[in-house]
Short mmCIF file of N, CA, C and O in Angstrom, two decimals:
data_model
loop_
_atom_site.label_atom_id
_atom_site.label_comp_id
_atom_site.label_asym_id
_atom_site.label_seq_id
_atom_site.Cartn_x
_atom_site.Cartn_y
_atom_site.Cartn_z
N MET A 1 -17.44 -12.24 -10.27
CA MET A 1 -17.72 -11.64 -9.24
C MET A 1 -16.72 -11.36 -7.75
O MET A 1 -16.53 -12.30 -7.97
N PRO A 2 -17.05 -9.95 -7.62
CA PRO A 2 -16.10 -9.68 -6.50
C PRO A 2 -15.96 -10.09 -5.02
O PRO A 2 -17.16 -10.71 -4.71
N VAL A 3 -15.17 -10.23 -4.55
CA VAL A 3 -15.20 -10.88 -3.08
C VAL A 3 -15.97 -10.00 -2.45
O VAL A 3 -15.66 -8.68 -2.77
N GLU A 4 -16.77 -9.95 -1.79
CA GLU A 4 -17.41 -9.03 -0.30
C GLU A 4 -16.74 -9.25 1.17
O GLU A 4 -16.39 -10.34 1.26
N MET A 5 -16.43 -8.09 1.39
CA MET A 5 -15.67 -8.08 2.61
C MET A 5 -15.79 -6.59 3.31
O MET A 5 -16.02 -6.19 2.77
N SER A 6 -16.07 -7.03 4.59
CA SER A 6 -16.50 -5.50 5.49
C SER A 6 -15.04 -4.85 5.33
O SER A 6 -13.94 -5.42 5.07
N ARG A 7 -15.21 -3.51 5.55
CA ARG A 7 -14.05 -2.62 5.68
C ARG A 7 -13.24 -2.89 6.63
O ARG A 7 -12.05 -2.98 6.74
N GLU A 8 -13.87 -3.23 7.99
CA GLU A 8 -13.18 -3.57 9.08
C GLU A 8 -12.61 -4.76 9.14
O GLU A 8 -11.25 -4.98 9.38
N ARG A 9 -12.85 -5.78 8.46
CA ARG A 9 -11.96 -7.19 8.12
C ARG A 9 -11.26 -6.52 7.02
O ARG A 9 -9.62 -7.09 7.04
N PHE A 10 -11.67 -5.93 5.95
CA PHE A 10 -10.11 -5.22 5.11
C PHE A 10 -8.93 -4.77 6.00
O PHE A 10 -7.73 -5.00 5.64
N GLU A 11 -9.39 -3.91 6.38
CA GLU A 11 -8.59 -3.13 7.41
C GLU A 11 -7.60 -3.94 8.37
O GLU A 11 -6.67 -3.81 8.56
N GLU A 12 -8.49 -5.09 8.99
CA GLU A 12 -7.93 -6.07 9.63
C GLU A 12 -6.29 -6.82 8.85
O GLU A 12 -5.39 -6.98 9.33
N LEU A 13 -6.84 -6.75 7.73
CA LEU A 13 -5.94 -7.51 6.80
C LEU A 13 -4.72 -6.55 6.49
O LEU A 13 -3.69 -7.10 6.11
N VAL A 14 -5.08 -5.30 6.48
CA VAL A 14 -3.95 -4.58 6.18
C VAL A 14 -3.01 -4.28 7.53
O VAL A 14 -1.66 -4.58 7.12
N ALA A 15 -3.78 -4.47 8.41
CA ALA A 15 -3.00 -4.26 10.01
C ALA A 15 -2.01 -5.74 9.88
O ALA A 15 -1.11 -5.72 10.47
N GLU A 16 -2.64 -6.58 9.48
CA GLU A 16 -1.80 -7.92 9.40
C GLU A 16 -0.50 -8.05 8.68
O GLU A 16 0.36 -8.64 8.80
N ALA A 17 -0.91 -7.62 7.42
CA ALA A 17 0.00 -7.25 6.27
C ALA A 17 1.38 -6.55 7.02
O ALA A 17 2.68 -6.69 6.75
N LEU A 18 0.77 -5.86 7.58
CA LEU A 18 2.05 -4.67 8.28
C LEU A 18 2.84 -5.19 9.37
O LEU A 18 4.31 -5.27 9.43
N ASP A 19 1.73 -6.17 10.30
CA ASP A 19 2.86 -7.05 11.19
C ASP A 19 3.58 -8.17 10.64
O ASP A 19 4.97 -8.46 11.24
N GLU A 20 3.96 -8.31 9.13
CA GLU A 20 4.81 -9.17 8.56
C GLU A 20 5.88 -8.66 7.94
O GLU A 20 6.65 -9.19 7.56
N VAL A 21 5.82 -7.33 8.07
CA VAL A 21 6.90 -6.21 7.62
C VAL A 21 8.06 -6.29 8.47
O VAL A 21 7.67 -5.98 9.82
N PRO A 22 9.37 -6.96 8.32
CA PRO A 22 10.24 -7.02 9.42
C PRO A 22 10.47 -5.51 10.40
O PRO A 22 10.41 -4.10 9.64
N GLU A 23 10.36 -5.58 11.71
CA GLU A 23 10.39 -4.20 12.49
C GLU A 23 11.63 -3.35 11.82
O GLU A 23 11.40 -2.35 11.99
N GLU A 24 12.62 -4.26 11.56
CA GLU A 24 13.75 -2.89 11.34
C GLU A 24 13.36 -2.17 9.99
O GLU A 24 13.68 -1.11 9.96
N LEU A 25 12.48 -2.46 8.91
CA LEU A 25 12.37 -1.59 8.20
C LEU A 25 10.81 -0.82 8.66
O LEU A 25 11.02 0.35 8.19
N LEU A 26 10.06 -1.32 9.29
CA LEU A 26 8.92 -0.25 10.09
C LEU A 26 9.53 0.81 10.59
O LEU A 26 9.27 2.04 10.84
N GLY A 27 10.69 0.50 11.47
CA GLY A 27 11.58 1.60 12.42
C GLY A 27 12.13 2.60 11.35
O GLY A 27 12.25 3.64 12.01
N LEU A 28 12.62 2.38 10.25
CA LEU A 28 12.97 3.14 8.95
C LEU A 28 12.08 3.76 8.41
O LEU A 28 12.38 5.21 7.80
N MET A 29 10.97 3.59 8.42
CA MET A 29 9.81 4.43 8.18
C MET A 29 9.72 5.77 8.67
O MET A 29 9.67 5.51 9.86
N SER A 30 9.61 6.78 8.07
CA SER A 30 9.39 8.43 8.44
C SER A 30 8.48 8.86 7.95
O SER A 30 8.52 9.28 6.81
N ASN A 31 7.52 9.55 8.64
CA ASN A 31 6.65 10.41 8.17
C ASN A 31 5.67 10.02 7.19
O ASN A 31 5.35 10.46 6.46
N VAL A 32 5.08 8.86 7.57
CA VAL A 32 4.49 8.19 6.62
C VAL A 32 2.86 7.53 7.27
O VAL A 32 3.38 7.41 8.14
N VAL A 33 1.46 7.51 6.65
CA VAL A 33 0.79 7.28 7.50
C VAL A 33 -0.04 6.08 6.15
O VAL A 33 0.46 6.57 5.23
N ILE A 34 -0.58 5.14 6.96
CA ILE A 34 -1.11 3.96 6.15
C ILE A 34 -2.66 4.18 5.96
O ILE A 34 -2.96 3.93 7.42
N LEU A 35 -3.42 4.24 4.90
CA LEU A 35 -4.66 4.53 4.94
C LEU A 35 -5.70 3.40 3.94
O LEU A 35 -4.89 3.13 2.83
N VAL A 36 -6.64 3.29 4.38
CA VAL A 36 -7.58 2.33 3.82
C VAL A 36 -8.61 3.22 3.05
O VAL A 36 -9.35 4.17 3.53
N GLU A 37 -8.71 3.15 1.68
CA GLU A 37 -10.00 4.12 1.17
C GLU A 37 -10.98 3.04 0.12
O GLU A 37 -10.20 1.92 -0.12
N ASP A 38 -11.82 3.31 -0.16
CA ASP A 38 -12.52 2.29 -0.88
C ASP A 38 -12.17 2.51 -2.40
O ASP A 38 -12.55 1.30 -2.94
N GLU A 39 -12.38 3.60 -2.73
CA GLU A 39 -12.14 3.24 -4.40
C GLU A 39 -10.65 4.25 -4.62
O GLU A 39 -10.11 5.02 -4.05
N SER A 40 -9.88 3.69 -5.78
CA SER A 40 -8.97 4.45 -6.24
C SER A 40 -9.29 6.14 -6.94
O SER A 40 -10.61 6.04 -7.42
N PRO A 41 -8.48 6.84 -7.18
CA PRO A 41 -9.08 8.32 -7.96
C PRO A 41 -9.82 7.66 -9.14
O PRO A 41 -9.28 6.94 -10.08
N GLU A 42 -10.68 8.43 -9.63
CA GLU A 42 -11.59 8.26 -10.52
C GLU A 42 -10.89 8.83 -12.01
O GLU A 42 -11.33 8.60 -12.95
N ASP A 43 -9.96 9.76 -11.96
CA ASP A 43 -9.08 10.37 -13.01
C ASP A 43 -8.11 9.70 -13.46
O ASP A 43 -7.52 10.40 -14.03
N GLY A 44 -8.08 8.66 -13.29
CA GLY A 44 -6.77 7.83 -13.92
C GLY A 44 -7.09 6.04 -13.73
O GLY A 44 -8.37 5.90 -13.52
N PRO A 45 -6.51 5.46 -13.89
CA PRO A 45 -6.14 3.99 -13.78
C PRO A 45 -6.68 3.18 -12.65
O PRO A 45 -6.60 4.13 -11.66
N GLU A 46 -7.70 2.39 -12.91
CA GLU A 46 -7.90 1.61 -10.92
C GLU A 46 -6.73 1.04 -10.69
O GLU A 46 -5.97 0.27 -11.14
N LEU A 47 -6.36 1.59 -9.36
CA LEU A 47 -5.27 0.92 -8.70
C LEU A 47 -5.58 0.52 -7.38
O LEU A 47 -6.84 0.54 -6.90
N LEU A 48 -4.73 -0.28 -7.34
CA LEU A 48 -4.88 -1.13 -5.72
C LEU A 48 -4.36 -0.24 -4.40
O LEU A 48 -4.40 -0.58 -3.67
N GLY A 49 -3.29 0.22 -4.92
CA GLY A 49 -2.48 1.29 -3.89
C GLY A 49 -1.76 2.19 -4.44
O GLY A 49 -1.74 2.47 -5.88
N LEU A 50 -1.51 3.14 -3.46
CA LEU A 50 -0.76 4.40 -3.89
C LEU A 50 -0.11 5.16 -2.92
O LEU A 50 -0.39 4.93 -1.75
N TYR A 51 1.28 5.29 -3.10
CA TYR A 51 2.26 6.17 -2.48
C TYR A 51 2.20 7.49 -3.16
O TYR A 51 2.55 7.89 -3.99
N GLU A 52 2.04 8.41 -1.96
CA GLU A 52 1.75 9.55 -2.25
C GLU A 52 2.97 10.59 -1.14
O GLU A 52 2.76 10.37 -0.14
N GLY A 53 3.87 11.38 -1.89
CA GLY A 53 4.69 11.59 -1.00
C GLY A 53 6.20 12.17 -1.34
O GLY A 53 6.35 11.61 -2.55
N HIS A 54 7.18 11.91 -0.46
CA HIS A 54 8.40 12.13 -0.71
C HIS A 54 9.04 11.13 -0.34
O HIS A 54 9.36 10.65 0.88
N ALA A 55 9.82 9.86 -0.98
CA ALA A 55 10.71 8.89 -0.88
C ALA A 55 11.65 9.29 0.13
O ALA A 55 12.43 10.30 -0.24
N LEU A 56 12.22 8.62 1.06
CA LEU A 56 13.12 8.64 2.05
C LEU A 56 14.67 9.01 0.98
O LEU A 56 15.39 9.78 1.30
N THR A 57 14.69 8.15 -0.14
CA THR A 57 16.12 8.61 -0.78
C THR A 57 15.91 9.85 -1.57
O THR A 57 16.95 10.62 -2.17
N SER A 58 14.63 10.55 -1.57
CA SER A 58 14.71 11.98 -2.20
C SER A 58 14.47 12.93 -1.09
O SER A 58 14.77 14.27 -1.59
N ARG A 59 14.70 12.78 0.00
CA ARG A 59 14.44 13.86 1.07
C ARG A 59 15.91 14.78 1.20
O ARG A 59 16.68 13.91 1.57
N GLY A 60 16.04 15.34 1.15
CA GLY A 60 17.36 16.30 1.31
C GLY A 60 17.50 16.79 2.75
O GLY A 60 16.56 16.90 3.73
N TRP A 61 18.43 17.79 2.96
CA TRP A 61 18.32 18.51 4.19
C TRP A 61 17.34 19.45 4.34
O TRP A 61 17.10 20.04 5.82
N ASP A 62 16.47 20.11 3.47
CA ASP A 62 15.90 20.63 3.43
C ASP A 62 14.31 20.02 3.76
O ASP A 62 13.40 21.04 4.00
N TYR A 63 14.24 18.99 4.06
CA TYR A 63 13.02 18.30 4.35
C TYR A 63 12.58 18.61 5.50
O TYR A 63 13.47 18.01 6.54
N GLY A 64 11.27 18.98 5.77
CA GLY A 64 10.93 19.05 6.91
C GLY A 64 9.57 19.98 7.29
O GLY A 64 9.35 21.08 5.96
N GLY A 65 8.70 19.96 8.14
CA GLY A 65 7.52 20.65 8.24
C GLY A 65 6.57 20.54 6.77
O GLY A 65 5.70 21.57 6.73
N VAL A 66 6.66 19.27 6.59
CA VAL A 66 5.62 18.64 5.81
C VAL A 66 4.67 17.90 6.27
O VAL A 66 4.92 17.07 7.34
N LEU A 67 3.02 17.52 5.62
CA LEU A 67 2.34 16.48 5.92
C LEU A 67 2.76 15.37 5.99
O LEU A 67 3.75 15.03 5.07
N PRO A 68 2.47 14.41 6.40
CA PRO A 68 3.14 12.95 6.12
C PRO A 68 2.71 12.26 4.64
O PRO A 68 1.70 12.89 4.27
N ASP A 69 3.64 11.43 4.39
CA ASP A 69 3.40 10.63 3.38
C ASP A 69 2.18 10.01 3.34
O ASP A 69 2.09 9.50 4.57
N ARG A 70 1.60 9.57 2.51
CA ARG A 70 0.54 8.48 2.50
C ARG A 70 0.80 7.23 1.62
O ARG A 70 0.89 7.15 0.66
N ILE A 71 0.30 6.38 2.22
CA ILE A 71 0.04 4.97 1.38
C ILE A 71 -1.58 4.74 1.51
O ILE A 71 -2.23 4.71 2.65
N LEU A 72 -2.02 4.24 0.33
CA LEU A 72 -3.45 4.36 0.55
C LEU A 72 -3.63 3.27 -0.28
O LEU A 72 -3.08 2.40 -1.30
N ILE A 73 -4.23 2.38 0.49
CA ILE A 73 -4.70 0.83 0.02
C ILE A 73 -6.35 0.86 -0.24
O ILE A 73 -6.78 1.37 0.29
N TYR A 74 -6.55 0.42 -1.37
CA TYR A 74 -7.85 0.53 -2.00
C TYR A 74 -8.72 -0.58 -1.94
O TYR A 74 -8.24 -1.71 -2.70
N ARG A 75 -9.49 -0.47 -1.29
CA ARG A 75 -10.35 -1.72 -0.90
C ARG A 75 -11.19 -2.55 -2.14
O ARG A 75 -11.09 -3.58 -2.45
N ASN A 76 -11.86 -1.68 -2.38
CA ASN A 76 -12.80 -2.50 -3.93
C ASN A 76 -12.17 -2.79 -5.08
O ASN A 76 -12.57 -3.72 -5.40
N PRO A 77 -11.04 -2.02 -5.64
CA PRO A 77 -10.41 -2.75 -6.55
C PRO A 77 -9.52 -3.96 -6.17
O PRO A 77 -9.69 -4.72 -7.12
N ILE A 78 -9.30 -4.24 -5.14
CA ILE A 78 -8.71 -5.53 -4.75
C ILE A 78 -9.66 -6.30 -4.34
O ILE A 78 -9.37 -7.87 -5.07
N LEU A 79 -10.66 -6.19 -4.01
CA LEU A 79 -11.88 -7.03 -3.94
C LEU A 79 -12.39 -7.76 -5.19
O LEU A 79 -12.68 -8.38 -5.53
N ARG A 80 -12.28 -6.31 -6.11
CA ARG A 80 -12.76 -7.22 -7.45
C ARG A 80 -11.79 -7.81 -8.30
O ARG A 80 -12.49 -8.74 -9.06
N ILE A 81 -10.69 -7.91 -7.88
CA ILE A 81 -9.62 -8.78 -8.85
C ILE A 81 -9.47 -10.08 -8.05
O ILE A 81 -8.85 -11.11 -8.79
N CYS A 82 -10.07 -10.41 -6.77
CA CYS A 82 -9.97 -11.67 -6.34
C CYS A 82 -11.15 -12.50 -6.30
O CYS A 82 -12.16 -11.91 -6.81
N ASP A 83 -10.97 -13.89 -6.39
CA ASP A 83 -12.00 -15.22 -6.60
C ASP A 83 -12.24 -15.41 -5.13
O ASP A 83 -13.36 -15.61 -4.94
N ASN A 84 -11.56 -15.29 -3.98
CA ASN A 84 -11.66 -15.75 -2.89
C ASN A 84 -10.97 -14.83 -1.60
O ASN A 84 -10.09 -13.95 -2.17
N ASP A 85 -11.59 -15.10 -0.30
CA ASP A 85 -10.56 -14.47 0.82
C ASP A 85 -9.26 -15.04 0.80
O ASP A 85 -8.49 -13.92 1.44
N ASP A 86 -8.67 -16.10 0.68
CA ASP A 86 -7.11 -16.24 0.55
C ASP A 86 -6.27 -15.53 -0.65
O ASP A 86 -5.45 -15.02 -0.33
N ASP A 87 -7.48 -15.15 -1.80
CA ASP A 87 -6.66 -14.02 -2.89
C ASP A 87 -6.74 -12.48 -2.23
O ASP A 87 -5.61 -11.83 -2.43
N VAL A 88 -7.39 -12.26 -1.39
CA VAL A 88 -7.84 -10.92 -0.61
C VAL A 88 -6.21 -10.74 0.12
O VAL A 88 -5.92 -9.95 -0.06
N VAL A 89 -6.21 -11.83 0.80
CA VAL A 89 -5.01 -11.83 1.78
C VAL A 89 -3.85 -11.61 1.13
O VAL A 89 -3.15 -10.75 1.64
N ASP A 90 -3.37 -12.45 0.41
CA ASP A 90 -2.19 -12.24 -0.77
C ASP A 90 -2.28 -11.27 -1.34
O ASP A 90 -1.23 -10.39 -1.24
N GLU A 91 -3.28 -10.67 -1.97
CA GLU A 91 -3.16 -9.11 -2.61
C GLU A 91 -2.84 -7.92 -1.98
O GLU A 91 -2.14 -7.29 -2.30
N VAL A 92 -3.43 -8.20 -0.54
CA VAL A 92 -3.27 -6.82 0.15
C VAL A 92 -2.01 -7.04 0.68
O VAL A 92 -1.30 -5.78 0.77
N ALA A 93 -1.23 -8.36 0.83
CA ALA A 93 0.06 -8.15 1.46
C ALA A 93 0.97 -7.84 0.17
O ALA A 93 1.79 -6.68 0.81
N ILE A 94 1.04 -8.31 -0.85
CA ILE A 94 1.64 -8.11 -1.70
C ILE A 94 1.80 -6.09 -2.00
O ILE A 94 2.52 -5.51 -2.39
N THR A 95 0.07 -5.66 -2.18
CA THR A 95 0.18 -4.12 -2.26
C THR A 95 0.76 -3.66 -0.90
O THR A 95 1.39 -2.17 -1.20
N VAL A 96 0.75 -3.78 0.60
CA VAL A 96 1.26 -3.23 1.34
C VAL A 96 2.82 -3.31 1.14
O VAL A 96 3.55 -2.19 0.83
N VAL A 97 3.35 -4.30 0.68
CA VAL A 97 4.72 -4.09 0.72
C VAL A 97 5.30 -3.39 -0.53
O VAL A 97 6.14 -2.69 -0.75
N HIS A 98 4.56 -3.32 -1.89
CA HIS A 98 5.01 -2.62 -2.93
C HIS A 98 4.75 -1.15 -2.48
O HIS A 98 5.76 -0.27 -2.46
N GLU A 99 3.93 -0.51 -1.89
CA GLU A 99 3.78 0.74 -1.67
C GLU A 99 4.65 1.18 -0.65
O GLU A 99 5.50 2.26 -0.65
N ILE A 100 5.07 0.21 0.52
CA ILE A 100 6.15 0.14 1.17
C ILE A 100 7.31 0.94 0.59
O ILE A 100 8.41 1.68 1.16
N ALA A 101 7.45 -0.04 -0.34
CA ALA A 101 8.84 -0.23 -1.14
C ALA A 101 9.00 1.33 -1.74
O ALA A 101 10.00 1.65 -1.82
N HIS A 102 7.85 2.02 -2.31
CA HIS A 102 8.04 3.14 -3.02
C HIS A 102 8.68 4.18 -1.89
O HIS A 102 9.28 4.91 -2.34
N HIS A 103 8.39 3.88 -0.61
CA HIS A 103 8.75 4.64 0.66
C HIS A 103 9.88 4.74 0.64
O HIS A 103 10.51 6.17 1.02
N PHE A 104 10.44 3.90 0.19
CA PHE A 104 11.86 3.66 0.04
C PHE A 104 12.44 3.85 -1.07
O PHE A 104 14.02 3.66 -1.07
N GLY A 105 12.09 4.32 -1.89
CA GLY A 105 12.57 4.52 -3.28
C GLY A 105 12.60 3.58 -4.30
O GLY A 105 13.39 3.96 -5.36
N ILE A 106 11.83 2.40 -3.91
CA ILE A 106 11.92 1.48 -5.00
C ILE A 106 10.94 2.14 -5.90
O ILE A 106 9.70 1.82 -5.96
N ASP A 107 11.40 2.00 -7.32
CA ASP A 107 10.21 2.08 -8.51
C ASP A 107 9.78 0.82 -8.80
O ASP A 107 10.20 -0.12 -8.76
N ASP A 108 8.57 1.13 -9.71
CA ASP A 108 7.76 -0.25 -10.16
C ASP A 108 8.56 -1.23 -10.93
O ASP A 108 8.42 -2.14 -11.09
N HIS A 109 9.66 -0.62 -11.86
CA HIS A 109 10.26 -1.73 -12.46
C HIS A 109 11.21 -2.43 -11.90
O HIS A 109 11.23 -3.51 -12.12
N ARG A 110 11.84 -1.89 -10.99
CA ARG A 110 12.64 -2.69 -9.94
C ARG A 110 11.50 -3.93 -9.13
O ARG A 110 11.98 -5.07 -8.78
N LEU A 111 10.75 -3.23 -8.64
CA LEU A 111 9.39 -4.11 -7.98
C LEU A 111 9.24 -5.38 -8.79
O LEU A 111 9.08 -6.14 -8.19
N HIS A 112 8.89 -4.90 -10.22
CA HIS A 112 8.39 -6.27 -11.32
C HIS A 112 9.21 -7.17 -10.91
O HIS A 112 9.24 -8.48 -10.94
N GLU A 113 10.92 -6.59 -11.05
CA GLU A 113 11.81 -7.62 -11.20
C GLU A 113 12.21 -8.29 -9.98
O GLU A 113 12.66 -9.48 -9.96
N LEU A 114 11.73 -7.69 -8.91
CA LEU A 114 11.81 -8.71 -7.69
C LEU A 114 10.68 -9.51 -7.34
O LEU A 114 10.24 -9.90 -6.46
N GLY A 115 9.06 -9.39 -8.15
CA GLY A 115 8.28 -10.14 -7.94
C GLY A 115 7.25 -9.69 -7.00
O GLY A 115 6.41 -10.18 -6.71
N TRP A 116 7.39 -8.40 -7.00
CA TRP A 116 6.36 -7.59 -6.03
C TRP A 116 5.42 -6.38 -6.81
O TRP A 116 5.06 -5.68 -6.43
N GLY A 117 5.59 -6.99 -7.93
CA GLY A 117 4.75 -6.16 -9.06
C GLY A 117 3.36 -6.00 -9.05
O GLY A 117 2.52 -6.05 -9.24
#
């Protein structure tokens, strides 16, 4: 049975997870927005989060005039895999860090090696 949690509380957990990211890293993030959505896209696997955009490592001299990259954190998929509120707190933190890492050009394979998969 999935954990029940209001969208407002879930968004607070995302904000708290961002507060735990070192200020030095947050300061390096550029042209990116972090959003909470209820469900992941229907046309693919159920995701907990998604990074859409151009990683900092792939931006060249011609990067400019583009919409912000997006980090999407999916509320219901996270709630469905968790057993209690503490699990949700942990999973939100892991998902936020995982998607921020993609912004810095770190791929899934390396994230799994580092224990953030």
